[in-house]
Amino acid sequence: MITLKDFEIHKAYLPPAAQAAMVEDLREVARAAPFFAPLTPWGKPMSVRMTSAGRYGWITGRGGYRYEPRHPDGQPWPPIPEAVLVVWRDLVSATRAPDCCLVNFYGEKARMGLHRDADEADFGWPVLSISLGDPGLFRVGGLERGDPTASVLLESGDVVVMAGPARRAYHGIDRIRFGASRLLPGGGRINLTLRVVD
Ligand code: MD3
Ligand code: FE
């Protein structure tokens, strides 16, 4: 069974000044690759807004879940900000860079249902997650839907590394505590996930 112990959670890994600087880097990413409202393969709108940086971005829609080298507007994704790559180098690998930095924005009512990340060609590499802004209630289960779950609050500056069997675990965000952090002036939560795709 997979438990929270298998997730490497680095509480307050990023100090407040580094969080604020990263938000500025992400504003630049969003200028080049605007946030969009994804649709599930079944045509249902997701409650998060998304964009990406890196060689690939994660896309969903009628064509299914997939990685694409371009934003829906046709432009290549902007580079992953250096400060984000530094976190990956420190905690995952100094030799292999991530291919994709998925940027999820959670507004007041946004959530992410229990799912597994399964669109990458190679599950051998960990996934690294950086939380910024309002706290989010993260839920993690096991390798099967319906396995018991545990919850942990992910707060601004927290970094999580999912490696080994935890990489395949069901997980999601039940809700955020909208307005509890002052990092983002309008409230909300940003989550970055760094992945090796191929
Ligand atoms: C566990 N994001 O983008 S981050 C996602 O907070 C996603 O936005 C959530 O799930 C968020 O796919 C959770 C923590 C996370 C990310 C990827 C994982 C946990 C994971 C991959 C495998 C197992
Ligand atoms: Fe996920």
Short mmCIF file of C-alpha atoms and ligand atoms in Angstrom, two decimals:
data_model
loop_
_atom_site.label_atom_id
_atom_site.label_comp_id
_atom_site.label_asym_id
_atom_site.label_seq_id
_atom_site.Cartn_x
_atom_site.Cartn_y
_atom_site.Cartn_z
CA MET A 1 0.00 0.00 0.00
CA ILE A 2 1.14 3.53 -0.71
CA THR A 3 0.89 6.01 2.12
CA LEU A 4 1.82 9.63 2.67
CA LYS A 5 5.17 8.36 3.97
CA ASP A 6 6.10 7.46 0.39
CA PHE A 7 5.69 11.08 -0.69
CA GLU A 8 8.69 13.23 0.03
CA ILE A 9 7.11 16.47 1.33
CA HIS A 10 9.48 19.39 1.81
CA LYS A 11 7.51 21.87 3.94
CA ALA A 12 8.33 25.54 3.29
CA TYR A 13 11.12 24.59 0.89
CA LEU A 14 10.85 27.99 -0.81
CA PRO A 15 11.15 31.04 1.45
CA PRO A 16 8.58 33.84 0.91
CA ALA A 17 10.88 35.99 -1.27
CA ALA A 18 11.59 33.06 -3.58
CA GLN A 19 7.84 32.34 -3.80
CA ALA A 20 7.14 35.94 -4.81
CA ALA A 21 9.93 35.88 -7.41
CA MET A 22 8.57 32.62 -8.84
CA VAL A 23 5.11 34.16 -9.19
CA GLU A 24 6.69 36.96 -11.24
CA ASP A 25 8.44 34.34 -13.44
CA LEU A 26 5.06 32.66 -13.94
CA ARG A 27 3.43 35.93 -14.96
CA GLU A 28 5.95 35.99 -17.80
CA VAL A 29 5.13 32.38 -18.71
CA ALA A 30 1.41 33.27 -18.77
CA ARG A 31 2.05 36.30 -20.99
CA ALA A 32 3.65 34.00 -23.61
CA ALA A 33 1.27 31.06 -23.01
CA PRO A 34 -2.04 32.33 -21.59
CA PHE A 35 -4.00 30.22 -19.11
CA PHE A 36 -6.88 28.33 -20.73
CA ALA A 37 -9.88 26.41 -19.40
CA PRO A 38 -9.34 22.74 -20.29
CA LEU A 39 -12.14 20.37 -21.29
CA THR A 40 -12.04 16.70 -20.34
CA PRO A 41 -12.09 14.15 -23.20
CA TRP A 42 -15.83 13.90 -22.39
CA GLY A 43 -16.31 17.62 -23.01
CA LYS A 44 -16.76 18.62 -19.37
CA PRO A 45 -14.92 21.82 -18.33
CA MET A 46 -12.26 21.37 -15.66
CA SER A 47 -12.39 23.87 -12.80
CA VAL A 48 -8.65 24.66 -12.91
CA ARG A 49 -7.02 26.97 -15.45
CA MET A 50 -3.86 25.61 -17.10
CA THR A 51 -0.81 26.45 -19.09
CA SER A 52 2.67 24.96 -19.46
CA ALA A 53 6.34 25.73 -20.02
CA GLY A 54 9.05 23.54 -21.50
CA ARG A 55 9.39 21.25 -24.55
CA TYR A 56 5.90 19.93 -23.99
CA GLY A 57 2.67 21.12 -22.44
CA TRP A 58 -0.14 18.96 -21.14
CA ILE A 59 -3.34 19.31 -23.09
CA THR A 60 -6.79 17.82 -22.77
CA GLY A 61 -9.90 18.02 -24.90
CA ARG A 62 -11.87 15.95 -27.39
CA GLY A 63 -8.59 14.45 -28.59
CA GLY A 64 -7.92 13.01 -25.12
CA TYR A 65 -5.17 13.71 -22.60
CA ARG A 66 -1.78 14.25 -24.21
CA TYR A 67 1.48 16.21 -24.33
CA GLU A 68 1.86 18.70 -27.18
CA PRO A 69 4.84 20.85 -28.25
CA ARG A 70 2.57 23.89 -28.75
CA HIS A 71 0.00 25.93 -26.86
CA PRO A 72 -3.55 25.73 -28.29
CA ASP A 73 -2.86 29.15 -29.90
CA GLY A 74 -0.14 27.51 -32.04
CA GLN A 75 2.93 29.00 -30.30
CA PRO A 76 5.69 26.88 -28.74
CA TRP A 77 5.61 26.84 -24.92
CA PRO A 78 7.96 29.32 -23.18
CA PRO A 79 11.05 28.01 -21.37
CA ILE A 80 10.75 26.68 -17.82
CA PRO A 81 11.93 29.47 -15.48
CA GLU A 82 15.46 28.97 -14.18
CA ALA A 83 14.39 29.19 -10.51
CA VAL A 84 11.96 26.30 -11.13
CA LEU A 85 14.71 24.21 -12.76
CA VAL A 86 16.94 24.86 -9.74
CA VAL A 87 14.39 23.12 -7.47
CA TRP A 88 14.33 20.11 -9.84
CA ARG A 89 18.15 19.96 -9.90
CA ASP A 90 18.34 20.12 -6.11
CA LEU A 91 15.72 17.45 -5.42
CA VAL A 92 15.50 15.18 -8.50
CA SER A 93 18.36 15.29 -11.02
CA ALA A 94 21.27 17.53 -11.99
CA THR A 95 21.69 15.75 -15.33
CA ARG A 96 18.19 15.21 -16.74
CA ALA A 97 15.98 18.30 -17.12
CA PRO A 98 12.17 18.03 -16.99
CA ASP A 99 10.33 18.22 -20.34
CA CYS A 100 7.17 19.85 -19.01
CA CYS A 101 6.23 22.30 -16.30
CA LEU A 102 2.45 22.14 -16.04
CA VAL A 103 0.99 25.22 -14.34
CA ASN A 104 -2.42 24.75 -12.68
CA PHE A 105 -4.34 27.72 -11.28
CA TYR A 106 -7.07 27.06 -8.70
CA GLY A 107 -9.63 29.78 -8.14
CA GLU A 108 -12.13 29.77 -5.27
CA LYS A 109 -14.20 26.75 -6.34
CA ALA A 110 -11.57 24.82 -8.24
CA ARG A 111 -10.64 21.24 -7.38
CA MET A 112 -9.02 18.28 -9.08
CA GLY A 113 -10.66 14.89 -8.85
CA LEU A 114 -8.78 11.73 -7.91
CA HIS A 115 -6.68 10.59 -10.89
CA ARG A 116 -3.32 9.12 -11.86
CA ASP A 117 -0.69 10.81 -14.04
CA ALA A 118 -0.32 8.26 -16.82
CA ASP A 119 0.37 10.18 -20.04
CA GLU A 120 4.17 10.10 -19.74
CA ALA A 121 6.23 7.53 -21.66
CA ASP A 122 8.58 6.89 -18.74
CA PHE A 123 7.30 6.48 -15.16
CA GLY A 124 10.83 5.91 -13.88
CA TRP A 125 11.35 9.62 -13.30
CA PRO A 126 9.73 11.29 -10.30
CA VAL A 127 7.16 14.07 -10.59
CA LEU A 128 7.98 17.22 -8.59
CA SER A 129 5.24 19.60 -7.42
CA ILE A 130 5.59 23.18 -6.14
CA SER A 131 2.66 24.87 -4.36
CA LEU A 132 2.21 28.67 -4.35
CA GLY A 133 -0.53 30.84 -2.86
CA ASP A 134 -3.57 29.53 -1.00
CA PRO A 135 -3.33 26.16 0.77
CA GLY A 136 -4.83 23.15 -0.99
CA LEU A 137 -6.13 19.97 0.61
CA PHE A 138 -4.20 17.20 -1.19
CA ARG A 139 -5.57 13.67 -1.11
CA VAL A 140 -3.50 10.61 -1.92
CA GLY A 141 -4.67 7.04 -2.31
CA GLY A 142 -3.09 3.86 -3.58
CA LEU A 143 -2.54 2.15 -6.91
CA GLU A 144 -6.24 1.27 -7.28
CA ARG A 145 -9.16 3.65 -7.28
CA GLY A 146 -11.05 2.86 -4.07
CA ASP A 147 -7.91 2.20 -2.01
CA PRO A 148 -7.91 4.09 1.31
CA THR A 149 -6.79 7.72 1.08
CA ALA A 150 -5.01 10.18 3.34
CA SER A 151 -5.04 13.98 3.22
CA VAL A 152 -2.40 16.61 3.76
CA LEU A 153 -2.54 20.39 3.41
CA LEU A 154 -0.10 21.72 0.81
CA GLU A 155 0.88 25.30 1.60
CA SER A 156 2.73 28.00 -0.29
CA GLY A 157 6.39 27.09 -0.70
CA ASP A 158 5.88 23.36 -0.13
CA VAL A 159 7.57 21.02 -2.61
CA VAL A 160 6.54 17.37 -3.05
CA VAL A 161 8.50 14.67 -4.89
CA MET A 162 6.57 11.60 -6.03
CA ALA A 163 9.02 8.77 -6.83
CA GLY A 164 8.91 5.00 -7.04
CA PRO A 165 5.49 3.42 -6.50
CA ALA A 166 4.07 6.76 -5.28
CA ARG A 167 4.50 8.04 -8.86
CA ARG A 168 1.58 5.78 -9.87
CA ALA A 169 -0.73 6.60 -6.95
CA TYR A 170 -4.18 8.14 -7.24
CA HIS A 171 -4.22 11.75 -6.04
CA GLY A 172 -6.23 14.96 -6.25
CA ILE A 173 -7.04 18.31 -4.66
CA ASP A 174 -10.34 18.36 -2.71
CA ARG A 175 -10.52 22.12 -2.21
CA ILE A 176 -8.41 25.17 -1.50
CA ARG A 177 -8.60 27.64 1.39
CA PHE A 178 -9.35 30.61 -0.81
CA GLY A 179 -7.79 33.86 0.42
CA ALA A 180 -5.76 32.26 3.22
CA SER A 181 -2.43 33.32 1.65
CA ARG A 182 -1.45 36.82 0.57
CA LEU A 183 1.01 35.67 -2.09
CA LEU A 184 -1.44 36.11 -4.98
CA PRO A 185 -3.23 39.47 -4.62
CA GLY A 186 -6.54 38.12 -6.00
CA GLY A 187 -6.35 34.87 -4.05
CA GLY A 188 -6.08 31.36 -5.47
CA ARG A 189 -3.50 28.61 -5.68
CA ILE A 190 -0.86 27.82 -8.29
CA ASN A 191 0.63 24.36 -8.57
CA LEU A 192 3.60 23.55 -10.77
CA THR A 193 4.29 19.94 -11.73
CA LEU A 194 7.59 19.09 -13.39
CA ARG A 195 7.66 15.91 -15.45
CA VAL A 196 9.93 13.94 -17.74
CA VAL A 197 7.72 13.06 -20.70
CA ASP A 198 9.83 11.06 -23.16
C1 MD3 B 1 1.22 12.00 -7.13
N1 MD3 B 1 -1.80 18.37 -9.60
O1 MD3 B 1 -1.33 18.32 -12.26
S1 MD3 B 1 0.30 18.18 -7.24
C2 MD3 B 1 -1.62 17.25 -11.70
O2 MD3 B 1 -1.98 20.35 -6.81
C3 MD3 B 1 -1.94 17.25 -10.26
O3 MD3 B 1 -2.43 20.76 -8.87
C4 MD3 B 1 -2.21 18.52 -8.24
O4 MD3 B 1 -2.30 16.25 -9.75
C5 MD3 B 1 -2.18 19.98 -7.94
O5 MD3 B 1 -1.64 16.16 -12.28
C6 MD3 B 1 -1.38 17.73 -7.30
C7 MD3 B 1 0.96 16.78 -6.47
C8 MD3 B 1 1.11 15.61 -7.40
C9 MD3 B 1 1.42 15.76 -8.72
C10 MD3 B 1 1.66 14.67 -9.52
C11 MD3 B 1 1.61 13.40 -8.99
C12 MD3 B 1 1.02 14.36 -6.88
C13 MD3 B 1 1.27 13.25 -7.66
C14 MD3 B 1 1.91 12.27 -9.75
C15 MD3 B 1 1.88 11.03 -9.19
C16 MD3 B 1 1.52 10.89 -7.87
FE FE B 2 -1.86 14.59 -11.09
#
